[in-house]
Amino acid sequence: MAEHTSSSITIEAAPAEVMGVIADFDRYPQWTGEVKQAEVLAKDDQGRAAQVRLLLDAGAIKDDHTLAYTWTGANEVSWSLVKSQMLRVLDGSYRLTALNNGASTEVTYQLTVDVKIPMLGMIKRKAEKVIIDRALAGLKKRVESGPADQAAGPADEARSADEAKKL
């Protein structure tokens, strides 16, 4: 069995709120640095994404790939690679655990990546770790910043930059 990399982070929000952000693929380009476009290709019988096409630009790795998603209850989602230009394997999962009577959530992200070009296992694990850490940090920032419709827009960001200059 292929090796995988795993990491966890605590987010100050209920599991349902965290999963809501994870399941909102259309907004991935807004909070993930690497995903430039996401398109839900198919949904399951509960209306959740079953297949998603993602355009990825992670510096040296640019890819157009499709993932198949499996939802297990309300607190776990896993995915596996359907097709890709550069990847042989991209399997992963988010597992959410309620903490503090549901006021916060531990998110565990597990990932296995294998590229079509030869690469040392040590380098693959490092790449997985970078992907996981960025994804968890982006997820935490997105969830804890509040509902998407309250997220700062360009005018708010410009105003914040102007206020910072005054300090």
C-alpha positions as a Markdown table, in Angstrom:
| # | Residue | x | y | z |
|---|---|---|---|---|
| 1 | Met | 0.0 | 0.0 | 0.0 |
| 2 | Ala | 1.2 | 3.5 | -0.8 |
| 3 | Glu | 2.5 | 5.7 | 1.9 |
| 4 | His | 0.5 | 8.7 | 2.9 |
| 5 | Thr | 1.0 | 12.0 | 4.8 |
| 6 | Ser | -1.4 | 13.2 | 7.4 |
| 7 | Ser | -1.8 | 16.4 | 9.5 |
| 8 | Ser | -4.4 | 18.0 | 11.7 |
| 9 | Ile | -5.5 | 21.5 | 12.7 |
| 10 | Thr | -8.1 | 22.9 | 15.1 |
| 11 | Ile | -10.6 | 25.3 | 13.6 |
| 12 | Glu | -12.8 | 27.5 | 15.8 |
| 13 | Ala | -16.1 | 26.5 | 14.2 |
| 14 | Ala | -18.6 | 23.7 | 14.3 |
| 15 | Pro | -18.0 | 20.7 | 12.1 |
| 16 | Ala | -21.0 | 21.5 | 9.9 |
| 17 | Glu | -19.6 | 24.9 | 9.2 |
| 18 | Val | -16.2 | 23.5 | 8.3 |
| 19 | Met | -17.7 | 20.8 | 6.1 |
| 20 | Gly | -19.8 | 23.5 | 4.4 |
| 21 | Val | -16.6 | 25.2 | 3.3 |
| 22 | Ile | -14.9 | 21.9 | 2.2 |
| 23 | Ala | -18.0 | 21.0 | 0.1 |
| 24 | Asp | -18.2 | 24.4 | -1.6 |
| 25 | Phe | -16.0 | 23.6 | -4.6 |
| 26 | Asp | -17.0 | 26.7 | -6.6 |
| 27 | Arg | -15.2 | 28.9 | -4.0 |
| 28 | Tyr | -12.0 | 26.9 | -3.8 |
| 29 | Pro | -10.1 | 29.4 | -6.0 |
| 30 | Gln | -10.9 | 32.1 | -3.4 |
| 31 | Trp | -9.2 | 30.4 | -0.5 |
| 32 | Thr | -6.8 | 27.7 | -1.9 |
| 33 | Gly | -3.7 | 29.1 | -3.5 |
| 34 | Glu | -3.2 | 26.2 | -5.9 |
| 35 | Val | -6.8 | 25.6 | -7.3 |
| 36 | Lys | -7.4 | 28.1 | -10.0 |
| 37 | Gln | -10.8 | 26.6 | -11.2 |
| 38 | Ala | -13.2 | 24.0 | -9.8 |
| 39 | Glu | -16.1 | 22.5 | -11.6 |
| 40 | Val | -18.6 | 20.0 | -10.2 |
| 41 | Leu | -19.2 | 17.5 | -13.0 |
| 42 | Ala | -21.6 | 15.1 | -11.1 |
| 43 | Lys | -23.5 | 15.0 | -7.9 |
| 44 | Asp | -24.6 | 12.1 | -5.7 |
| 45 | Asp | -28.3 | 11.4 | -4.7 |
| 46 | Gln | -28.0 | 13.9 | -1.8 |
| 47 | Gly | -26.8 | 16.7 | -4.0 |
| 48 | Arg | -23.1 | 16.5 | -2.9 |
| 49 | Ala | -20.3 | 16.6 | -5.4 |
| 50 | Ala | -19.4 | 13.2 | -6.7 |
| 51 | Gln | -16.9 | 14.2 | -9.4 |
| 52 | Val | -15.0 | 17.5 | -9.6 |
| 53 | Arg | -12.6 | 18.8 | -12.2 |
| 54 | Leu | -9.8 | 21.0 | -10.8 |
| 55 | Leu | -7.3 | 23.2 | -12.6 |
| 56 | Leu | -4.2 | 23.2 | -10.4 |
| 57 | Asp | -1.3 | 25.6 | -10.5 |
| 58 | Ala | 1.2 | 24.8 | -7.8 |
| 59 | Gly | 4.3 | 26.4 | -9.3 |
| 60 | Ala | 6.2 | 23.5 | -10.8 |
| 61 | Ile | 3.1 | 21.4 | -10.9 |
| 62 | Lys | 0.3 | 22.5 | -13.2 |
| 63 | Asp | -2.5 | 20.0 | -13.8 |
| 64 | Asp | -6.0 | 19.5 | -14.9 |
| 65 | His | -7.5 | 16.5 | -13.0 |
| 66 | Thr | -10.8 | 15.0 | -12.0 |
| 67 | Leu | -11.5 | 13.6 | -8.6 |
| 68 | Ala | -14.3 | 11.2 | -7.4 |
| 69 | Tyr | -15.6 | 12.1 | -3.9 |
| 70 | Thr | -17.2 | 9.8 | -1.3 |
| 71 | Trp | -19.1 | 11.3 | 1.6 |
| 72 | Thr | -19.2 | 9.3 | 4.8 |
| 73 | Gly | -21.8 | 10.7 | 7.2 |
| 74 | Ala | -21.6 | 14.4 | 7.9 |
| 75 | Asn | -18.0 | 14.5 | 9.1 |
| 76 | Glu | -15.8 | 12.8 | 6.5 |
| 77 | Val | -15.1 | 13.1 | 2.8 |
| 78 | Ser | -12.6 | 11.2 | 0.8 |
| 79 | Trp | -11.5 | 11.4 | -2.9 |
| 80 | Ser | -9.5 | 9.4 | -5.5 |
| 81 | Leu | -8.1 | 10.3 | -8.8 |
| 82 | Val | -10.2 | 9.6 | -11.9 |
| 83 | Lys | -7.9 | 11.2 | -14.5 |
| 84 | Ser | -4.9 | 13.5 | -14.7 |
| 85 | Gln | -2.2 | 14.8 | -17.0 |
| 86 | Met | 0.6 | 14.6 | -14.4 |
| 87 | Leu | -0.6 | 12.4 | -11.5 |
| 88 | Arg | -0.9 | 8.7 | -11.1 |
| 89 | Val | -2.5 | 8.8 | -7.7 |
| 90 | Leu | -4.2 | 11.6 | -5.7 |
| 91 | Asp | -6.1 | 10.0 | -2.8 |
| 92 | Gly | -7.1 | 11.9 | 0.3 |
| 93 | Ser | -9.6 | 12.7 | 2.9 |
| 94 | Tyr | -10.8 | 15.2 | 5.4 |
| 95 | Arg | -12.0 | 13.8 | 8.7 |
| 96 | Leu | -13.7 | 16.2 | 11.2 |
| 97 | Thr | -14.0 | 15.7 | 14.9 |
| 98 | Ala | -16.1 | 17.9 | 17.1 |
| 99 | Leu | -14.2 | 19.5 | 20.1 |
| 100 | Asn | -15.5 | 21.7 | 23.0 |
| 101 | Asn | -19.1 | 20.5 | 22.7 |
| 102 | Gly | -19.1 | 21.2 | 19.0 |
| 103 | Ala | -17.7 | 24.8 | 19.3 |
| 104 | Ser | -14.5 | 23.8 | 17.4 |
| 105 | Thr | -13.4 | 21.1 | 15.1 |
| 106 | Glu | -10.2 | 19.1 | 14.6 |
| 107 | Val | -9.7 | 18.6 | 10.9 |
| 108 | Thr | -7.4 | 15.7 | 9.9 |
| 109 | Tyr | -6.3 | 15.8 | 6.2 |
| 110 | Gln | -4.7 | 12.6 | 4.8 |
| 111 | Leu | -3.1 | 12.6 | 1.3 |
| 112 | Thr | -1.3 | 10.2 | -1.0 |
| 113 | Val | 0.2 | 11.6 | -4.2 |
| 114 | Asp | 2.1 | 9.8 | -6.9 |
| 115 | Val | 3.3 | 11.6 | -10.1 |
| 116 | Lys | 3.9 | 10.1 | -13.5 |
| 117 | Ile | 7.5 | 11.3 | -13.5 |
| 118 | Pro | 10.0 | 9.5 | -11.4 |
| 119 | Met | 10.4 | 11.2 | -7.9 |
| 120 | Leu | 12.1 | 10.1 | -4.7 |
| 121 | Gly | 9.6 | 9.0 | -2.0 |
| 122 | Met | 11.1 | 11.6 | 0.4 |
| 123 | Ile | 10.4 | 14.4 | -2.0 |
| 124 | Lys | 6.8 | 13.1 | -2.6 |
| 125 | Arg | 6.2 | 13.1 | 1.2 |
| 126 | Lys | 7.6 | 16.6 | 1.5 |
| 127 | Ala | 5.3 | 17.8 | -1.4 |
| 128 | Glu | 2.3 | 16.1 | 0.3 |
| 129 | Lys | 3.1 | 17.8 | 3.6 |
| 130 | Val | 3.3 | 21.3 | 1.9 |
| 131 | Ile | 0.0 | 20.6 | 0.1 |
| 132 | Ile | -1.7 | 19.5 | 3.4 |
| 133 | Asp | -0.3 | 22.4 | 5.5 |
| 134 | Arg | -1.4 | 25.0 | 2.9 |
| 135 | Ala | -4.8 | 23.5 | 2.6 |
| 136 | Leu | -5.4 | 23.3 | 6.3 |
| 137 | Ala | -4.2 | 26.9 | 6.9 |
| 138 | Gly | -6.4 | 28.1 | 4.0 |
| 139 | Leu | -9.4 | 26.2 | 5.3 |
| 140 | Lys | -8.9 | 27.5 | 8.8 |
| 141 | Lys | -8.6 | 31.1 | 7.6 |
| 142 | Arg | -11.6 | 30.8 | 5.3 |
| 143 | Val | -13.9 | 29.2 | 8.0 |
| 144 | Glu | -12.8 | 31.5 | 10.8 |
| 145 | Ser | -13.2 | 34.6 | 8.7 |
| 146 | Gly | -17.0 | 34.0 | 8.7 |
| 147 | Pro | -19.6 | 33.3 | 6.1 |
| 148 | Ala | -18.4 | 33.7 | 2.5 |
| 149 | Asp | -20.8 | 36.6 | 1.9 |
| 150 | Gln | -19.1 | 38.5 | 4.6 |
| 151 | Ala | -15.5 | 37.8 | 3.3 |
| 152 | Ala | -13.5 | 40.9 | 2.6 |
| 153 | Gly | -13.7 | 42.1 | -1.0 |
| 154 | Pro | -11.1 | 44.2 | -2.9 |
| 155 | Ala | -12.5 | 47.5 | -1.5 |
| 156 | Asp | -12.2 | 46.2 | 2.0 |
| 157 | Glu | -8.7 | 45.0 | 1.4 |
| 158 | Ala | -7.6 | 48.4 | -0.1 |
| 159 | Arg | -9.2 | 50.1 | 2.9 |
| 160 | Ser | -7.3 | 47.9 | 5.3 |
| 161 | Ala | -4.1 | 48.5 | 3.4 |
| 162 | Asp | -4.7 | 52.3 | 3.7 |
| 163 | Glu | -5.4 | 52.0 | 7.4 |
| 164 | Ala | -2.2 | 50.0 | 7.9 |
| 165 | Lys | -0.2 | 52.7 | 6.2 |
| 166 | Lys | -1.5 | 55.3 | 8.7 |
| 167 | Leu | -0.2 | 53.3 | 11.6 |
